[in-house]
PDB file of C-alpha atoms in Angstrom:
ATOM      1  CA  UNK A1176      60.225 -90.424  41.122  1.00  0.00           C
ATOM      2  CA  UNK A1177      62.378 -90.073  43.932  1.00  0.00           C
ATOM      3  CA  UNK A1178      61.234 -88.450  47.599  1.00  0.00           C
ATOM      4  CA  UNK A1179      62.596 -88.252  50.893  1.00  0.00           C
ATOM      5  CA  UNK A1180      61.937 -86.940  54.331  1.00  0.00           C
ATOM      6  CA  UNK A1181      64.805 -84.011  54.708  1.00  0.00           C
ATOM      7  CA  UNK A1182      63.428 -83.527  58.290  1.00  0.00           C
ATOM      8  CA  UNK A1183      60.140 -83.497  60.555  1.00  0.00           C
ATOM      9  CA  UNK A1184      59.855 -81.809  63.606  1.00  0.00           C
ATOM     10  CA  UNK A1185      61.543 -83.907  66.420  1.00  0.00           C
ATOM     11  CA  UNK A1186      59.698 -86.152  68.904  1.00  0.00           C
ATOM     12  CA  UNK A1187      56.413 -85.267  67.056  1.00  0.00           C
ATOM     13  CA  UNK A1188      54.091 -87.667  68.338  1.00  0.00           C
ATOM     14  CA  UNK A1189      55.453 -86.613  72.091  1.00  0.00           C
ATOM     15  CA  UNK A1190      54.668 -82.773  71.027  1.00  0.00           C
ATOM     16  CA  UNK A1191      50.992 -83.638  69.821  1.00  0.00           C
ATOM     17  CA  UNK A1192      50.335 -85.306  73.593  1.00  0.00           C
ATOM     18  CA  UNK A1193      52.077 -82.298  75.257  1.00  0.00           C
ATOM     19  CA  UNK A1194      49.513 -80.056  73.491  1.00  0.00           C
ATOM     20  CA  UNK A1195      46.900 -81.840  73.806  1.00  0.00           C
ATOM     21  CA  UNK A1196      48.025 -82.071  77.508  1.00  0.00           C
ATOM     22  CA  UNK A1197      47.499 -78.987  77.699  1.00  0.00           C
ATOM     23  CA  UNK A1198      43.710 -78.910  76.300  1.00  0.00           C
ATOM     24  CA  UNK A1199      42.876 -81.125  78.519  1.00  0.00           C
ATOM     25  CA  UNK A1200      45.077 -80.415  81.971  1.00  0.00           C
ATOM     26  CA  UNK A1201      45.905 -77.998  84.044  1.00  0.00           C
ATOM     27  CA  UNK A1202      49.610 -78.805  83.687  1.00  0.00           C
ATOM     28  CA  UNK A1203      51.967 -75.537  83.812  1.00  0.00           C
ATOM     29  CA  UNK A1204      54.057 -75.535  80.456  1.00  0.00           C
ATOM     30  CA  UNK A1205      57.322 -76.762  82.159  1.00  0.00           C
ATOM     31  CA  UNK A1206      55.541 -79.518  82.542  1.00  0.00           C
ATOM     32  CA  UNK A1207      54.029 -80.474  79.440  1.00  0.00           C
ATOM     33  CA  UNK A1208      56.609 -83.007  78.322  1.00  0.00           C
ATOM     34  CA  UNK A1209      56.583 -84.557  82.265  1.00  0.00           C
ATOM     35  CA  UNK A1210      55.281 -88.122  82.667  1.00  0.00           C
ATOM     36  CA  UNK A1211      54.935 -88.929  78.750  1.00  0.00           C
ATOM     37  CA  UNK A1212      55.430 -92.274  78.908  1.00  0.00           C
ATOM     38  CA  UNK A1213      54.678 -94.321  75.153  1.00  0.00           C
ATOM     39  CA  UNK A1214      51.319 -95.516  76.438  1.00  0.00           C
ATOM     40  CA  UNK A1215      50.573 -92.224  77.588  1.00  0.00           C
ATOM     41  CA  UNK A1216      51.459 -89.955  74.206  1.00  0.00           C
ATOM     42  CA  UNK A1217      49.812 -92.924  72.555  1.00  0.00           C
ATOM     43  CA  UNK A1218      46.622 -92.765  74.647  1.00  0.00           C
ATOM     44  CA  UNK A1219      46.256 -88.731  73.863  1.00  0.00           C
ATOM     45  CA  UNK A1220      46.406 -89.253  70.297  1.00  0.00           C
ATOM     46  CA  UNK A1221      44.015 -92.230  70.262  1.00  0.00           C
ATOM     47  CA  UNK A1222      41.979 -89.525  72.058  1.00  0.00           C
ATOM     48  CA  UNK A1223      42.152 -86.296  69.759  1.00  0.00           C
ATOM     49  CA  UNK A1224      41.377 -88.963  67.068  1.00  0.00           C
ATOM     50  CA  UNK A1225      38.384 -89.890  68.439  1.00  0.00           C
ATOM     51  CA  UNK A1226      37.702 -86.457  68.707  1.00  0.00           C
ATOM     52  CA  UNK A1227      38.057 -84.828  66.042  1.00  0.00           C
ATOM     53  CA  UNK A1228      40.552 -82.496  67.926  1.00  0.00           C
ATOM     54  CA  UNK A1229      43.006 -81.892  64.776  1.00  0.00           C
ATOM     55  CA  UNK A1230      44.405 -78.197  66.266  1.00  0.00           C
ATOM     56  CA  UNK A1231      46.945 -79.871  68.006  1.00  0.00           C
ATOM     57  CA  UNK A1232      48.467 -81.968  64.762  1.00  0.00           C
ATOM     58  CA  UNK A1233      49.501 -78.900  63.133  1.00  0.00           C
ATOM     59  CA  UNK A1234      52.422 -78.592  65.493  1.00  0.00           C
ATOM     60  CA  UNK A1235      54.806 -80.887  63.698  1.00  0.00           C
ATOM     61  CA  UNK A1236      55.839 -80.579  60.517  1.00  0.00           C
ATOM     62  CA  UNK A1237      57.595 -82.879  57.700  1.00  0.00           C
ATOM     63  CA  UNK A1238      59.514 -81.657  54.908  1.00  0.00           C
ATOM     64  CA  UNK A1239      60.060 -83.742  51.848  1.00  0.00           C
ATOM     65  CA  UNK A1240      62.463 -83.732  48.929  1.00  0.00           C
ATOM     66  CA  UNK A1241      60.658 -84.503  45.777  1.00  0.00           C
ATOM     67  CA  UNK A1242      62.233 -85.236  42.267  1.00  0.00           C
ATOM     68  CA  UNK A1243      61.888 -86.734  39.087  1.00  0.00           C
ATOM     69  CA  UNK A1244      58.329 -85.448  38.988  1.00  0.00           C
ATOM     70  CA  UNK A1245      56.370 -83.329  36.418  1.00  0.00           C
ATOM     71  CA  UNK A1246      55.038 -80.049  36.443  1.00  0.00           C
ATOM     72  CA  UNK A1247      51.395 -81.473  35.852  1.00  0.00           C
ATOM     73  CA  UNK A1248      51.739 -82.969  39.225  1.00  0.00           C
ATOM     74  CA  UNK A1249      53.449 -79.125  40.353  1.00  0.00           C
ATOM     75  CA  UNK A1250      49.546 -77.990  39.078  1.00  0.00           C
ATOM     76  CA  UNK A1251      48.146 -80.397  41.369  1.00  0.00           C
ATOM     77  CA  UNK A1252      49.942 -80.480  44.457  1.00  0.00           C
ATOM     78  CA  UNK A1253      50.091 -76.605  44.770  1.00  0.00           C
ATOM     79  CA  UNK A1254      46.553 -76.264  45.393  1.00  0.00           C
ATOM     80  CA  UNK A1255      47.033 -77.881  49.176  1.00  0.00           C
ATOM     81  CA  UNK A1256      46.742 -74.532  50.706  1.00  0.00           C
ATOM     82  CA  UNK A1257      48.061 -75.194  53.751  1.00  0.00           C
ATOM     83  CA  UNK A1258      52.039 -75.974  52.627  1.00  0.00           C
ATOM     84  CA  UNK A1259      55.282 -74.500  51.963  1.00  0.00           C
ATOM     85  CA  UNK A1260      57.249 -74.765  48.648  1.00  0.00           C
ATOM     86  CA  UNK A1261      60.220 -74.137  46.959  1.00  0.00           C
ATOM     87  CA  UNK A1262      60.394 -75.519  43.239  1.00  0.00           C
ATOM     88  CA  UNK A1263      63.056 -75.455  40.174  1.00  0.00           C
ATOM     89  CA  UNK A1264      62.449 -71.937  38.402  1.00  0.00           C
ATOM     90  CA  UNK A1265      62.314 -72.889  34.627  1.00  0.00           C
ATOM     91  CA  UNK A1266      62.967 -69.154  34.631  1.00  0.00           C
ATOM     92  CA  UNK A1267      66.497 -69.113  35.928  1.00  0.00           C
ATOM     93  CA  UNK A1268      67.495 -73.079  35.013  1.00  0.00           C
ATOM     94  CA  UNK A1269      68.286 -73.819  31.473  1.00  0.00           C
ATOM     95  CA  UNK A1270      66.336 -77.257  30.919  1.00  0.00           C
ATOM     96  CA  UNK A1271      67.897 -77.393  27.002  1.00  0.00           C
ATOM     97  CA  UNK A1272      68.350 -80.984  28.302  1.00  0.00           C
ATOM     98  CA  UNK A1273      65.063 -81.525  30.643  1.00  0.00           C
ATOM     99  CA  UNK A1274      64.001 -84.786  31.328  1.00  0.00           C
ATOM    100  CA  UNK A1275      60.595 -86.192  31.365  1.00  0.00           C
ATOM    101  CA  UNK A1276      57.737 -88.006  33.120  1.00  0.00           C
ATOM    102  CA  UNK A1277      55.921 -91.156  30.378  1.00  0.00           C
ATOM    103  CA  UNK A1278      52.122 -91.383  32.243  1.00  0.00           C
ATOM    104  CA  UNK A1279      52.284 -96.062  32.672  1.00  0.00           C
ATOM    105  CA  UNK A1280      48.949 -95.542  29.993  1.00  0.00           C
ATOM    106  CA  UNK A1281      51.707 -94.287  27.239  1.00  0.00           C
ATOM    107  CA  UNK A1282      54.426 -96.382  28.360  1.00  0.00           C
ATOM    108  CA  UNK A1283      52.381 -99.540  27.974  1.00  0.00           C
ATOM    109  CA  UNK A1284      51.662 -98.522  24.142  1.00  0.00           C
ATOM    110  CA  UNK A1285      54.287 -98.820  21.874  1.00  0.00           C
ATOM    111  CA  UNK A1286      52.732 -96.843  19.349  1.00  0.00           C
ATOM    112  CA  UNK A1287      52.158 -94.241  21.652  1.00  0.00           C
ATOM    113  CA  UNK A1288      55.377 -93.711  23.746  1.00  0.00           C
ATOM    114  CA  UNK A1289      57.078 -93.694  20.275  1.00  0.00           C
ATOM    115  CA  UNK A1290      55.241 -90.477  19.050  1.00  0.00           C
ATOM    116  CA  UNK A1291      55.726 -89.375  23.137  1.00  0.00           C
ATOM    117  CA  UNK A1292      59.018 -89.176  23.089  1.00  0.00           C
ATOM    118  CA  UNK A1293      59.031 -87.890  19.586  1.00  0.00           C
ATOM    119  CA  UNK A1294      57.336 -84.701  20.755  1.00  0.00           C
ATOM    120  CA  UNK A1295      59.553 -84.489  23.888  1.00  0.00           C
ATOM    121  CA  UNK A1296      62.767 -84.622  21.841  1.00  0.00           C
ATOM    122  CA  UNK A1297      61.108 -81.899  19.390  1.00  0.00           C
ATOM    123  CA  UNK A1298      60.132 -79.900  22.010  1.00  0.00           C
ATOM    124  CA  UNK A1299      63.782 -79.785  23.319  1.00  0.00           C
ATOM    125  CA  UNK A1300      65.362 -78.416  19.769  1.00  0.00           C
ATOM    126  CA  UNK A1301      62.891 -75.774  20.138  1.00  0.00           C
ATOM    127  CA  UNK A1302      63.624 -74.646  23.116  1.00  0.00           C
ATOM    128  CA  UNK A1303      67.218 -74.818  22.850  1.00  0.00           C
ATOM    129  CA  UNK A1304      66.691 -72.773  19.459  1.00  0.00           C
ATOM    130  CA  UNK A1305      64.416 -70.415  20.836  1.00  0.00           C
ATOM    131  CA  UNK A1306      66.753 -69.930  23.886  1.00  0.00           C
ATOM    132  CA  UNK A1307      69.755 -69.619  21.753  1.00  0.00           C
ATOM    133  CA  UNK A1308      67.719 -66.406  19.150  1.00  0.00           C
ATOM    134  CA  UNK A1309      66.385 -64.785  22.700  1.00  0.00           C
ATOM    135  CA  UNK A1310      70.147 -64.647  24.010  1.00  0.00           C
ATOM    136  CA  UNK A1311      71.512 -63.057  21.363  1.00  0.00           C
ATOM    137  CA  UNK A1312      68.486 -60.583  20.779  1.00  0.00           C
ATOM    138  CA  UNK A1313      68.921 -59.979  24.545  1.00  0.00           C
ATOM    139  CA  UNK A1314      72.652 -59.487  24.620  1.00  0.00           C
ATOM    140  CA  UNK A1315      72.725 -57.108  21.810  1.00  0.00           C
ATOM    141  CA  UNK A1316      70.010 -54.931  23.200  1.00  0.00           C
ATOM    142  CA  UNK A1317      71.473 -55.475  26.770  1.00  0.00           C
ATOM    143  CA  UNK A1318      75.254 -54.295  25.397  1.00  0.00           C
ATOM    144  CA  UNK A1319      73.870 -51.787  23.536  1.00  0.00           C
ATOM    145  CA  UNK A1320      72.595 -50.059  26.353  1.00  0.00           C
ATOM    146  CA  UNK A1321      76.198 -50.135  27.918  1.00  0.00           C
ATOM    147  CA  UNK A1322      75.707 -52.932  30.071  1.00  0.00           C
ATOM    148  CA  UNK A1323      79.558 -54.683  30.594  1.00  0.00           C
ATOM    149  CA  UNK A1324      79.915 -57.923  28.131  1.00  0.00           C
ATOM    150  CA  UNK A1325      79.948 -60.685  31.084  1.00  0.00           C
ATOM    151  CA  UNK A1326      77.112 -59.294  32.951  1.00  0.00           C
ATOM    152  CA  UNK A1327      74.799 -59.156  29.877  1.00  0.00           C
ATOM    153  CA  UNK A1328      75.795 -62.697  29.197  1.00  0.00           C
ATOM    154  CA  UNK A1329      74.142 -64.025  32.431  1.00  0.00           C
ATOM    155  CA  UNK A1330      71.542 -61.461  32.217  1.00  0.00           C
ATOM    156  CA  UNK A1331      70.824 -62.662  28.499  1.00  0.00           C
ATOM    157  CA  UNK A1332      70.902 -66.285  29.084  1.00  0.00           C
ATOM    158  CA  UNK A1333      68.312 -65.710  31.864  1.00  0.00           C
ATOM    159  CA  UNK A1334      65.987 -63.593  29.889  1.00  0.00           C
ATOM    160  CA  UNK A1335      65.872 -66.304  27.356  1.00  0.00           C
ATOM    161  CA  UNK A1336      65.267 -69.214  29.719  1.00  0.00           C
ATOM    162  CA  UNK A1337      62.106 -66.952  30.681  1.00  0.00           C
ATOM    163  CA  UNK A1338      60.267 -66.875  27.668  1.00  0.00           C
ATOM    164  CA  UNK A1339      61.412 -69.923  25.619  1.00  0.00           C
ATOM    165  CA  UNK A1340      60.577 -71.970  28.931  1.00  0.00           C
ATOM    166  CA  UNK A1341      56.735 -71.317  27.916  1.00  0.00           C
ATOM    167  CA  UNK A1342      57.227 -74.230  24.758  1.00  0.00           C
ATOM    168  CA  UNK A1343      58.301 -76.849  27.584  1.00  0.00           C
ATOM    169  CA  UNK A1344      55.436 -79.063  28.202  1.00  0.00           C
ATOM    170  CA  UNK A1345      53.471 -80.385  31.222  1.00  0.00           C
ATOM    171  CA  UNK A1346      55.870 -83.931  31.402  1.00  0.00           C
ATOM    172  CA  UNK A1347      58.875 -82.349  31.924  1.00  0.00           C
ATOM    173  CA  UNK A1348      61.026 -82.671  34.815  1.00  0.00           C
ATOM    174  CA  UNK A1349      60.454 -81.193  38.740  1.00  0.00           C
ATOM    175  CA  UNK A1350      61.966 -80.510  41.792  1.00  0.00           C
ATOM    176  CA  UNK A1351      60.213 -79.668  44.928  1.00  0.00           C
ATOM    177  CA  UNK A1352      60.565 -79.034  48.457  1.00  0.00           C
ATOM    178  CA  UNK A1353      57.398 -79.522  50.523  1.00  0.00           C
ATOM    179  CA  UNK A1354      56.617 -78.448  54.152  1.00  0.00           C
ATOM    180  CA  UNK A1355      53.131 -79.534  55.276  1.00  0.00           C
ATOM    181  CA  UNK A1356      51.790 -79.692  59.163  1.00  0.00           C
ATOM    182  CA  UNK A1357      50.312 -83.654  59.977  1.00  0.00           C
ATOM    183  CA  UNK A1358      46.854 -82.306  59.785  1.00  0.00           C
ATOM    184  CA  UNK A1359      47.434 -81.084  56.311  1.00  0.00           C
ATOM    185  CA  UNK A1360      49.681 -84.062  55.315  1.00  0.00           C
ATOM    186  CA  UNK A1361      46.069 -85.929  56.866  1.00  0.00           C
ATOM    187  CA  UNK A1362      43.899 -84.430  54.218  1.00  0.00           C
ATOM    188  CA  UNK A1363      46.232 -84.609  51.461  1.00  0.00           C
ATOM    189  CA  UNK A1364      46.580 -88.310  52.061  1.00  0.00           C
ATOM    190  CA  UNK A1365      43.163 -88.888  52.183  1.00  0.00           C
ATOM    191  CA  UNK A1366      42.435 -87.047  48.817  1.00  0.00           C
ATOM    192  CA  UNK A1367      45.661 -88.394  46.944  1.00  0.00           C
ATOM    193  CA  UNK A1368      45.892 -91.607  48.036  1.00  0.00           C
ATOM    194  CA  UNK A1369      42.489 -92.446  46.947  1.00  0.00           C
ATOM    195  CA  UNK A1370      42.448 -94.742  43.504  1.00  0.00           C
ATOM    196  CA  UNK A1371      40.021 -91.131  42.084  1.00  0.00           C
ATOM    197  CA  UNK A1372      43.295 -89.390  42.038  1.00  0.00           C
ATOM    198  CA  UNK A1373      45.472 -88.909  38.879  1.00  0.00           C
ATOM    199  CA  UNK A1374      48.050 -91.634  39.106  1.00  0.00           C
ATOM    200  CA  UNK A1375      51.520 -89.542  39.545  1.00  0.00           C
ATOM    201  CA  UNK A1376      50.285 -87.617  42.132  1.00  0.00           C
ATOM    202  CA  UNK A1377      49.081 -91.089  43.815  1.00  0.00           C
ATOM    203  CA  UNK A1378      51.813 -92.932  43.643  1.00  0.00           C
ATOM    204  CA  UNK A1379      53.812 -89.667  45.051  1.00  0.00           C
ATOM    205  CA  UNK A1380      51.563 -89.550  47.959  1.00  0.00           C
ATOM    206  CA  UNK A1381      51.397 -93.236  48.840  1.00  0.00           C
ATOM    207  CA  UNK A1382      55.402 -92.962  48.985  1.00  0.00           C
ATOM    208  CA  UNK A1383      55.094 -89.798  51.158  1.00  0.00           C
ATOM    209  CA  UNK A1384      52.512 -92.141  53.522  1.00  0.00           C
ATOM    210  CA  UNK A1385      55.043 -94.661  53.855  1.00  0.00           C
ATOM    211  CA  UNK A1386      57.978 -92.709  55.024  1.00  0.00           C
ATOM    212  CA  UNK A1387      56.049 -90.857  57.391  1.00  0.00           C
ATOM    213  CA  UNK A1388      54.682 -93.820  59.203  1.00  0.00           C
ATOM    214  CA  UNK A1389      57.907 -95.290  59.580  1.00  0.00           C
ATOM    215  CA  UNK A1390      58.802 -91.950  61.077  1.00  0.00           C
ATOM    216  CA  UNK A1391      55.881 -91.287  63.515  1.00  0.00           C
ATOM    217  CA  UNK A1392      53.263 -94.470  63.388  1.00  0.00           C
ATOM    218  CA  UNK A1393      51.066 -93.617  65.876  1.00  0.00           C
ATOM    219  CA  UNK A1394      50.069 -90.469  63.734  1.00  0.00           C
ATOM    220  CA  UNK A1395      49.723 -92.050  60.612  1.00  0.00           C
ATOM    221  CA  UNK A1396      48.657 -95.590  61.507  1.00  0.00           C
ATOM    222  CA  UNK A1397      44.710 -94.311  59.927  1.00  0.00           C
ATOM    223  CA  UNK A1398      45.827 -92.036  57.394  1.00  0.00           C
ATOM    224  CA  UNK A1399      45.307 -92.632  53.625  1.00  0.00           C
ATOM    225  CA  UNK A1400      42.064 -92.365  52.017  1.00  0.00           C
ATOM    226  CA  UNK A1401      38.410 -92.513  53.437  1.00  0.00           C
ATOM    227  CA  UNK A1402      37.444 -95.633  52.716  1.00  0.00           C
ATOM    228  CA  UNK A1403      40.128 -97.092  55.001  1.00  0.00           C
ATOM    229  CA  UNK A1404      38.076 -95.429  58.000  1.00  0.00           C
ATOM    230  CA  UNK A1405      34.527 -96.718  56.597  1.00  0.00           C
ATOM    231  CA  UNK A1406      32.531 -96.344  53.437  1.00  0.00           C
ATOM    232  CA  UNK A1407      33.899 -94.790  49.956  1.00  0.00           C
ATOM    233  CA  UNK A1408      32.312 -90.901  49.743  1.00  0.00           C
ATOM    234  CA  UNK A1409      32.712 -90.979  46.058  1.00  0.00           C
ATOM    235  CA  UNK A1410      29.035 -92.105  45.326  1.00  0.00           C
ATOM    236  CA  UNK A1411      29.454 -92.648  42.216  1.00  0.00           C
ATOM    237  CA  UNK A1412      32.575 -92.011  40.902  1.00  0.00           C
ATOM    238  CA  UNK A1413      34.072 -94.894  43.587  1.00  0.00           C
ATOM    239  CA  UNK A1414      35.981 -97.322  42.184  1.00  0.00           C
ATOM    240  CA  UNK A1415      34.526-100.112  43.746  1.00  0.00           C
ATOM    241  CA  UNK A1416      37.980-101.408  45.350  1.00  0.00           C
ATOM    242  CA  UNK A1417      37.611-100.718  48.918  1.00  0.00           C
ATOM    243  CA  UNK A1418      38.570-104.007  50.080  1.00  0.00           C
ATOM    244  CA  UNK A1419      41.538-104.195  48.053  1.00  0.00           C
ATOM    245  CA  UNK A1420      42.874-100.361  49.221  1.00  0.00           C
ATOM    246  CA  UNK A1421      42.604-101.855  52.885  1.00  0.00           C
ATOM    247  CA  UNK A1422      44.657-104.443  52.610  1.00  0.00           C
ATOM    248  CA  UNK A1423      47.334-102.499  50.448  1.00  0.00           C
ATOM    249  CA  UNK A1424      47.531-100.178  52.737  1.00  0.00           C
ATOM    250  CA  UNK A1425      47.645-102.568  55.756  1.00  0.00           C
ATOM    251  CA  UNK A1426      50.684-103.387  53.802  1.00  0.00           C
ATOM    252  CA  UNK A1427      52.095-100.072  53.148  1.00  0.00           C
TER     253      UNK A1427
END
């Protein structure tokens, strides 16, 4: 797995305090950035945290490069509503050679990981031999119907990718680029950071947590998941580690 910030919204911490100036001032909008000092952009934050006064978060955004993840974490991470994504189209990207995702459960098994990669390599030759029979059915009918010979190369290769893609299973290979607001990136820290969550998507978000409070601090210095802020709301399901997620975090 490999992310990255690409780029966040600049001075984002000073942007939260000049809107939240504005809440709570009668400061004219040329003014908004006046006078914020560090103690004073901090002290506004503290503030709409102790709030609950999220609006003004979802002025800055970060956008991440994400790769060498799987399309069962693509499943997942789609469902945050409240995002913007561009992902590798299996549809126009011939993944004859795709690479693939081993869950730490299948790598730790010999036994297992053998018949893994077994089925990954197998599903591979199919794909590249159902690719390779859709191509030519496609380029026949496609230069039958007049179509120039170049052109209904691409066009075949593409139609095959399309339907032999559906053989390619949930572990292979990803790439995503992610826009969320802080208020979003917020609650998808605090649901995928939590040990509940499935562990790619975890591990995925923990890295996105760390590069974003080297990048802004102050607005990530209490995000993560719940039971950093006080008890765990899993009933339960918890997993009984609360005092051990503090202090890895604390760490992060």
């Amino acid at each position: 797995m490999k992310v990255r910030i690409l780029t966040h919204t600049p001075e984002p911490e000073k942007l939260i305090a000049a809107a939240a100036k504005l809440c709570y001032a009668s400061a004219e909008i040329d003014e908004l950035l006046d006078g914020l000092t560090a103690e004073k952009t901090a002290s506004f934050i503290e503030r709409l945290e102790s709030l609950g006064h999220e609006s003004p978060f979802e002025h800055v955004s970060f956008t991440f490069g994400i790769e060498g993840v799987s399309r069962a974490l693509l499943a997942q991470i789609t469902r945050h509503r409240i995002a913007s994504f561009s992902v590798q189209s299996q549809r126009y990207v011939n993944k004859e050679a795709f690479e693939y995702i081993i869950p730490p459960a299948i790598e730790a098994n010999a036994e297992a990981k053998k018949l893994f990669i077994e089925a990954m390599e197998t599903d591979r030759r199919y794909y590249t031999q159902l690719a390779a029979l859709l191509e030519k059915d496609a380029y026949a009918r496609l230069t039958a119907e007049g179509m120039p010979h170049a052109q209904a190369e691409k066009a075949a290769g593409k139609a095959a990718f399309e339907d032999a893609r559906s053989v390619l299973p949930n572990a292979c290979d990803t790439r995503i680029v992610m826009t969320m607001n802080v208020r979003s990136l917020c609650n998808f820290f605090a649901l995928r950071c939590c040990n509940r969550a499935q562990w790619e998507i975890r591990s995925l978000a923990c890295e996105m947590l760390s590069l974003c409070r080297k990048a802004a601090p102050l607005l990530f210095a209490h995000a993560g998941p719940p039971c950093l802020r006080g008890g765990c709301p899993e009933g339960a399901m918890t997993c009984g580690k609360a005092a051990e997620v503090r202090e890895k975090f604390a760490a992060l």
